[in-house]
Structure formats: structure tokens, C-alpha cells
Coordinates of C-alpha atoms in Angstrom, one line a residue:
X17 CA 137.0 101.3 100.2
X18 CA 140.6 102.2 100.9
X19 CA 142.0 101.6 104.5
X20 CA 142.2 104.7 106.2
X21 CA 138.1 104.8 105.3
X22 CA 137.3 101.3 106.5
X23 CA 139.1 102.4 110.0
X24 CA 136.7 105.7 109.9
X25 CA 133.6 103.8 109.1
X26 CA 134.8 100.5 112.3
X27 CA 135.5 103.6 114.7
X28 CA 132.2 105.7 113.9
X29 CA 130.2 102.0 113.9
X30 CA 132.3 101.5 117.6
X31 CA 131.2 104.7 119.0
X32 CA 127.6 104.3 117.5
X33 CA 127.6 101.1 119.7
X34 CA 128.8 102.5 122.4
X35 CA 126.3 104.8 122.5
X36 CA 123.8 102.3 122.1
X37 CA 125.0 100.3 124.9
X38 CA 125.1 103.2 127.5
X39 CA 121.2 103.9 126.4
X40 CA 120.5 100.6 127.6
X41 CA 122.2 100.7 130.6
X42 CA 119.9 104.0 131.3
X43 CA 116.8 101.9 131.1
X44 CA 114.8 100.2 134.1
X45 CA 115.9 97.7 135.9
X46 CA 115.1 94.5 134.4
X47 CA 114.4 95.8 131.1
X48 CA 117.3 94.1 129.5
X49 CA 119.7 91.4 130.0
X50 CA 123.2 91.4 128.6
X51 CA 126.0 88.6 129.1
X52 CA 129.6 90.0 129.6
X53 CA 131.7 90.1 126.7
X54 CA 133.3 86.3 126.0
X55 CA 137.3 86.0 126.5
X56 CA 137.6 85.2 122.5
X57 CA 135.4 85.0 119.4
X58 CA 134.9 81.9 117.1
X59 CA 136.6 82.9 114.3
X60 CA 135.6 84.6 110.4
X61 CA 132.8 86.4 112.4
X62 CA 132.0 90.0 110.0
X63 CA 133.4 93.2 111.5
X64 CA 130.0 94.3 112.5
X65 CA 129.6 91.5 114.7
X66 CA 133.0 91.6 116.3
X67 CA 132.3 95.5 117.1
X68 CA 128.7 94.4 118.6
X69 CA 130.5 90.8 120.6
X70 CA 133.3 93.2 122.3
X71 CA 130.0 94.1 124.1
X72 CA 128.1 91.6 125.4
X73 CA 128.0 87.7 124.3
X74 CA 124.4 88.1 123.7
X75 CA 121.6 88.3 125.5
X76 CA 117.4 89.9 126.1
X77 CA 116.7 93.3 125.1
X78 CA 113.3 94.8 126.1
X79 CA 112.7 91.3 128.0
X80 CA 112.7 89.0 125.1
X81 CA 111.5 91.3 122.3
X82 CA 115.1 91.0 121.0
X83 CA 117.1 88.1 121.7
X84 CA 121.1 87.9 121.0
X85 CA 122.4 84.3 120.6
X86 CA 126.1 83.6 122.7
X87 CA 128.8 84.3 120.0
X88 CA 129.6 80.1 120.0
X89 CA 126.1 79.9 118.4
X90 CA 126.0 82.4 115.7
X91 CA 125.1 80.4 113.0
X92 CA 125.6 80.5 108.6
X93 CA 122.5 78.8 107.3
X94 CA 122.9 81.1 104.1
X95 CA 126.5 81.4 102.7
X96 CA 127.7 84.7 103.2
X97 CA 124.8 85.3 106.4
X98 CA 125.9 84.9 109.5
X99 CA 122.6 84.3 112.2
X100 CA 123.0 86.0 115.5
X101 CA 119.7 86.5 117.1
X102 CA 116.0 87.4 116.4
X103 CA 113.4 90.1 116.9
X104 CA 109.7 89.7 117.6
X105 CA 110.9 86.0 117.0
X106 CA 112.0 87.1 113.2
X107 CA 115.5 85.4 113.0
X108 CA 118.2 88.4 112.0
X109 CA 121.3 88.1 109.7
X110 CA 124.4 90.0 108.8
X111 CA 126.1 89.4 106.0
X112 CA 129.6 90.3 104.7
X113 CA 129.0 93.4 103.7
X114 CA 127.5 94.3 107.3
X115 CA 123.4 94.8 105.9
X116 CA 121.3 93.3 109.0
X117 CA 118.4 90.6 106.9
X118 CA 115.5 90.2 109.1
X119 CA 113.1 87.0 108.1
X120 CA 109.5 87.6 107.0
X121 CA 107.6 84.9 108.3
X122 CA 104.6 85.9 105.8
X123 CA 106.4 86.2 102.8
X124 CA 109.0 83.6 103.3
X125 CA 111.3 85.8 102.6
X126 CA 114.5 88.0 104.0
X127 CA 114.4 91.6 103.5
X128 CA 117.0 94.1 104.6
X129 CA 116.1 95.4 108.2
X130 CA 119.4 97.8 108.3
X131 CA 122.7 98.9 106.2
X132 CA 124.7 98.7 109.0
X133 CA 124.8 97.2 112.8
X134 CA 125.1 100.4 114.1
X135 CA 122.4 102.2 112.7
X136 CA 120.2 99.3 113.2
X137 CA 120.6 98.7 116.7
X138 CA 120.4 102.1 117.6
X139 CA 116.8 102.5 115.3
X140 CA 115.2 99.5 116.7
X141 CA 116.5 100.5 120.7
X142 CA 114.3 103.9 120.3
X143 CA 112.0 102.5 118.3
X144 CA 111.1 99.8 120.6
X145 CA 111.3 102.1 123.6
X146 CA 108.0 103.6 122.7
X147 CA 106.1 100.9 123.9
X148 CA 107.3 101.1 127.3
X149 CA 106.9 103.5 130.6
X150 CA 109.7 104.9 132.7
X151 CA 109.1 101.5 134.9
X152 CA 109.5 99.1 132.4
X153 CA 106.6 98.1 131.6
X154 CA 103.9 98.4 128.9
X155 CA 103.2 102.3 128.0
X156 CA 99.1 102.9 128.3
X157 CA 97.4 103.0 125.0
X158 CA 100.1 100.9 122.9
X159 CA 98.0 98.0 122.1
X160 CA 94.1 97.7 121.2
X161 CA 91.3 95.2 122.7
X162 CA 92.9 92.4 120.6
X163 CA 96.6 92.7 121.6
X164 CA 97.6 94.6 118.6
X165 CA 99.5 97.3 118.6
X166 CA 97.5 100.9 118.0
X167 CA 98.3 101.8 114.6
X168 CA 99.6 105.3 115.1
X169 CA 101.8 103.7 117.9
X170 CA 103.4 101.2 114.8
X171 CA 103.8 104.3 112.6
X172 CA 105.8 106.1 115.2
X173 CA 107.9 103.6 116.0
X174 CA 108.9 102.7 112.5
X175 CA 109.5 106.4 111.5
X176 CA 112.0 106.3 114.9
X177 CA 113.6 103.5 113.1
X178 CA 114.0 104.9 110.0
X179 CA 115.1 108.5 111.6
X180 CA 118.5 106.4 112.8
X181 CA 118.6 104.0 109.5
X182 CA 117.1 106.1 106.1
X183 CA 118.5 104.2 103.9
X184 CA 117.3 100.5 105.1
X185 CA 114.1 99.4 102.8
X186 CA 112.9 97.2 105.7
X187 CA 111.1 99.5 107.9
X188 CA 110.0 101.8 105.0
X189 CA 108.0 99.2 103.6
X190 CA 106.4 98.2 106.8
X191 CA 106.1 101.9 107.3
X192 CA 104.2 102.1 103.9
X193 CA 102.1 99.2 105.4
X194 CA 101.2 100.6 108.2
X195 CA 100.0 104.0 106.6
X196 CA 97.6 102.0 103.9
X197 CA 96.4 100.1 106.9
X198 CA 95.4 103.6 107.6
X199 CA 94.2 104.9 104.9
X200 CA 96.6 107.4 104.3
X201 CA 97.0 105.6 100.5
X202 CA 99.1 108.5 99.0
X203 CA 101.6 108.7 102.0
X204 CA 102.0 104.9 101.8
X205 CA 103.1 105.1 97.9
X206 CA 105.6 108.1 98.5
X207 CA 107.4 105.7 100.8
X208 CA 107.4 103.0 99.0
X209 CA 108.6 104.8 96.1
X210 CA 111.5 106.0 98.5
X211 CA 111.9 102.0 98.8
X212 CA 112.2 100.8 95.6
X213 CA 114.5 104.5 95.1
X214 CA 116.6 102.9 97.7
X215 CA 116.4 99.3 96.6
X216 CA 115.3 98.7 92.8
X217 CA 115.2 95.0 93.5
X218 CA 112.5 95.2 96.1
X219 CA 110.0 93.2 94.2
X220 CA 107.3 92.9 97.2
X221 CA 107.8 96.9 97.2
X222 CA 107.4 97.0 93.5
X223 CA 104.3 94.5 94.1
X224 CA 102.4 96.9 96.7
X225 CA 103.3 100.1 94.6
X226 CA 101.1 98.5 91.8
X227 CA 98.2 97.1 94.1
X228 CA 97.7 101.1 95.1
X229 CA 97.4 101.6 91.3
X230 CA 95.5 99.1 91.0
X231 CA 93.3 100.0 93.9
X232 CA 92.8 103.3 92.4
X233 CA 92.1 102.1 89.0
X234 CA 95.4 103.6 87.5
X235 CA 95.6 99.7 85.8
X236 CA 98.8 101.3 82.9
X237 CA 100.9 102.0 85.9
X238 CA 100.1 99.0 87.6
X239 CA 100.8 97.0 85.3
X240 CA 104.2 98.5 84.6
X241 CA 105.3 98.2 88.4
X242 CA 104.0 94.3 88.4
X243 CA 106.5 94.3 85.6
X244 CA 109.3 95.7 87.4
X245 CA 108.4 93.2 90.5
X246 CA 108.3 90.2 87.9
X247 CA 111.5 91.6 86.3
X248 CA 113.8 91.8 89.1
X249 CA 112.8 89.2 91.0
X250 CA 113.5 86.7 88.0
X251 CA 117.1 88.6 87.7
X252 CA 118.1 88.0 91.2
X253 CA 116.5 84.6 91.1
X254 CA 114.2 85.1 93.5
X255 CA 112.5 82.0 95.1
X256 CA 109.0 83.9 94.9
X257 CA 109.4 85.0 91.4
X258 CA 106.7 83.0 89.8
X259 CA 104.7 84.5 92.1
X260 CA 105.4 87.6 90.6
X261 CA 104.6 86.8 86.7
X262 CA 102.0 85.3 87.8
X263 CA 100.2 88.6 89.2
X264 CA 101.5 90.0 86.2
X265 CA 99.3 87.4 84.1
X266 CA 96.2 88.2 86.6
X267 CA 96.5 91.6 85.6
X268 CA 96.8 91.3 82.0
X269 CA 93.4 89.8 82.1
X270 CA 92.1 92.5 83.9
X271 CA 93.4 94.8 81.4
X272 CA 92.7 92.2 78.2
X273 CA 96.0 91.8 77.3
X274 CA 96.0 88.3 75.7
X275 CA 99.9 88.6 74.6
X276 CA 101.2 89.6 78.1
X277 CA 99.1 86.9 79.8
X278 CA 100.5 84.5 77.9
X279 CA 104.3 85.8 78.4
X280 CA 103.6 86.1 82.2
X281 CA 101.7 82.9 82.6
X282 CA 104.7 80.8 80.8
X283 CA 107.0 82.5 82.9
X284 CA 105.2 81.6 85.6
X285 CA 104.8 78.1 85.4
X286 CA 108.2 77.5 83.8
X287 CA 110.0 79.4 87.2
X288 CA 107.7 77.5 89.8
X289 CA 106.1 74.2 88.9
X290 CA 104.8 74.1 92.4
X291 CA 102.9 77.3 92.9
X292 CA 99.3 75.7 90.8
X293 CA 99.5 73.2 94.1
X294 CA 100.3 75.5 96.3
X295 CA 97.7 78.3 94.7
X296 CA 95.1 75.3 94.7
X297 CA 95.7 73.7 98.5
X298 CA 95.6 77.6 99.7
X299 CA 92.1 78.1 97.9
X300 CA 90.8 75.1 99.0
X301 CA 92.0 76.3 102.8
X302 CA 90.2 79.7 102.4
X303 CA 87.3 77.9 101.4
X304 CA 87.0 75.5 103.7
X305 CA 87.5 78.4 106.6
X306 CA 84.7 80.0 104.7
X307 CA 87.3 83.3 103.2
X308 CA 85.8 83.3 100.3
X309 CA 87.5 86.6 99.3
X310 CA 90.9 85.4 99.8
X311 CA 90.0 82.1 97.7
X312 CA 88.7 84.3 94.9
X313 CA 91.8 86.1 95.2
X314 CA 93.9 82.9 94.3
X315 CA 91.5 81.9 91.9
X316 CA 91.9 84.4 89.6
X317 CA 95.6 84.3 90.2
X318 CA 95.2 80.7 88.9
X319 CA 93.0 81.2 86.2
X320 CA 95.1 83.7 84.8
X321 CA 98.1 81.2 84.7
X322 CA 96.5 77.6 83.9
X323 CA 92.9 78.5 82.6
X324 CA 92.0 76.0 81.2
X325 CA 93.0 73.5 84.2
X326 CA 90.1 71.3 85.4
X327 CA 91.2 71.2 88.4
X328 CA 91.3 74.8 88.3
X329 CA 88.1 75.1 86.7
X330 CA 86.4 72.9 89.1
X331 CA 87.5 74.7 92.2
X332 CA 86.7 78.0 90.3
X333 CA 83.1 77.2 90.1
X334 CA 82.7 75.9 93.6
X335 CA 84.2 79.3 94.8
X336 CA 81.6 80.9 92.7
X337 CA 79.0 79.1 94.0
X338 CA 79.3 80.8 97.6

């Protein structure tokens, strides 16, 4: 990117901010909770942040929905990722090139929540804002009896995310969550085949797309986009890709391919040693909580891998036994 561009894209990501900033100063007292700008920076802090720090030196957003760490604790836990806050207590990340990484606490992993600061901030401000009332507090009918929130509510304030941030895989995959959770199964694979449009090395993306095939018994294409999951993954060295070849090997059995089982199941076990233990103490978890389902899940992930593993073996047939 040549100069006079990168000074276009700072000043449009400036006034973005700007923007963003004066929408919270509209909202309700209390709402929100932002320090004054600090005197000076620590230094080697990404543009993005520098833009957001000339702001505020952190703070609360929508109470503590959205917390922004003081600029003298932004921290690099991953080289080239600078930490600087978290969201619904997922800790956020920006790295060099100015994407915002938001941790999945279920999957372990970091997937890309925005491709710029910007965009981001300004998606999850209206996005959030839906699940409050002109006072400030909670809007009627956001949550259910449990606590959870409504899932039409969730839909509509991920689509308000994505309106400001297309491009960001992030909410679009939550998004495609949200509309399976629904049952709206052909709306939820349009967007995730937006995703994987957007991000070919979206393995979980890649991974959902063929459990809807799967679901519907389309087990050729499945099996292809398990592939593609297993495939990328490995090439970005993904810490979770023996997880993937090894839902490639479950599948082959479904499908009674001996030759890709065996492919799949080496890969598997050669990229994670560890996943048979962790496969095993999980199953033995769901059991024990009486989830049989989800134990007969891993089981056949694990049979498909290490079948003839006593250990496996064993804890198959108790499984079956319930």
C-alpha cells in the first residue's frame, strides 16, 4: 500500500472512530465508562490502536460487556498480537496488519472478529445496543427463562455487526450458528459459504458446512468440505488440526472408505498424539454425567482413528451398554 493510501485508510479509520465515540457519548448515563486519553503511549503499539488510544486509555462499554485495558497494559502473548481488552469476557487481539482476533473459549481457538478497528468497534457498538432500552438498562424480551439471549434477538444483532464489518468471518459464522440453532439449515449454509468465500482457511467453517451435509445425508459433499477443513488447517498448522482428519476418518467410515480412513486416521494421530487421551477422558466425562450422545459422538470419532485400541474398545462397549 503506497503512502498517500495508508494516510486515506488512518484518516477514514480516525473519523470512523470519531463517529463511534460521539455514539457513545449519546447513550444513557452510566452506560459506559471511558478513561481520558493518557499523555503518551508505550511504544510499537499498531496504528489501529494508536487511532483508538488518542480516545480514551480504556475503559467499560455497555457496563462491563466490553472492557478496554489502560494502554500500559496492552499486552503480546502471541507475536505479532497485541491484547487490549475483552468482550463478553472473550480476550480481543489486534495484530499488525490491524484484523481484531477474538478468543473462542469453546474451541480454543482465535478467530477473526473484524478487518479493521474501525469497522469493528462501530459493529459491535450497534450491535450490542439492541439489548438495551433508552434508560440503560436491559430491553424487554432479549433474554428467555434461562438467561439466554432470545434467538431472533442474537440473529439481529449479529447481522447489525456484520452490516458495519462484511467482510469479518467471525460474526458470520456465529450468524450461521445462530440460524441452524433455528432451523433455518439453508440460510445457515449460504453464510457460511460466504465465510469460507471470505476466509478459505476457516477450517471450523469448513467443518459446520459439512455437518449440514452430513445432516442432510449429502455424505459426497461432506466429505469433500471435512477435506477442505483437514487440509487447511494442517497448512496453517493449526493446533486443532488432528481434530480435523480425524472427523475426516469418522466419516470415511460412514461412507466405507477404507483407504481415506486410513490416510485421515494416520494424519491424525501423527499431528496430535494427545487427542486419543483427550477423546477418551472427554467420553468418559459424558458418561459419567450420563450424555451418552455426546460420548457416542467421541466414540466413534475414536474408533475411526485407533480401532483396534482396547482401551478404546472397552470404553466403546460400556457406552453401548447404556
Amino acid at each position: 500500500m503506497g503512502k498517500r493510501r495508508r494516510e486515506d485508510a488512518a484518516r477514514q479509520e480516525g473519523d470512523a472512530l470519531d463517529r463511534a465515540f460521539a455514539r457513545l457519548e449519546e447513550a444513557p448515563a452510566g452506560l459506559h465508562d471511558l478513561e481520558p486519553p493518557a499523555a503518551r503511549l508505550p511504544p510499537g503499539l499498531p496504528e489501529g490502536l494508536i487511532e483508538l488510544y488518542a480516545r480514551c486509555d480504556g475503559g467499560r462499554l455497555f457496563l462491563d460487556t466490553i472492557e478496554l485495558v489502560r494502554s500500559t497494559e496492552i499486552t503480546m502473548p502471541v507475536a505479532g498480537r497485541w491484547r487490549f481488552g475483552t468482550i463478553d469476557g472473550d480476550p480481543l487481539s489486534i495484530d499488525h496488519r490491524g484484523k481484531i482476533w477474538r478468543f473462542d473459549a469453546n474451541l480454543e481457538d482465535e478467530l477473526c472478529d473484524g478487518t479493521r478497528l474501525d469497522r469493528w468497534l462501530a459493529g459491535v457498538i450497534e450491535a450490542t445496543e439492541l439489548f438495551y432500552d433508552a434508560d440503560g438498562e436491559f430491553a424487554e424480551d432479549v433474554f428467555d427463562d434461562e438467561g439466554e439471549i432470545e434467538p431472533r434477538v442474537r440473529e439481529k444483532s449479529l447481522r447489525a455487526q456484520i452490516k458495519r464489518d462484511a467482510a469479518a468471518p467471525g460474526p458470520r459464522w456465529r450468524l450461521a450458528q445462530a440460524l441452524a440453532d433455528q432451523g433455518a439449515i439453508e440460510d445457515a449454509r449460504n453464510e457460511l459459504e460466504q465465510v469460507v468465500s471470505d476466509d478459505p482457511a476457516f477450517a471450523w467453517a469448513w467443518l459446520d458446512l459439512a455437518r449440514i451435509s452430513e445432516k442432510l445425508g449429502d455424505l459426497g459433499n461432506a466429505t469433500d468440505e471435512i477435506r477442505m477443513a483437514a487440509e487447511t488447517a494442517d497448512g496453517t498448522q493449526h493446533p486443532q488440526a488432528g481434530y480435523f482428519w480425524a472427523q475426516l476418518a469418522r466419516l470415511a467410515v460412514r461412507t466405507g472408505d477404507d483407504l481415506l480412513r486410513a490416510e485421515a486416521a494416520t494424519r491424525a494421530s501423527l499431528i496430535a498424539p494427545d487427542l486419543r487421551r483427550a477423546q477418551l477422558d472427554g467420553a468418559t466425562a459424558s458418561l459419567a454425567a450420563g450424555d451418552v450422545v455426546s460420548a457416542r459422538g467421541l466414540i466413534e470419532l475414536l474408533r475411526a482413528v485407533w480401532p483396534r485400541d482396547l482401551e478404546v474398545l472397552d470404553l466403546a462397549r460400556r457406552v453401548e451398554g447404556n
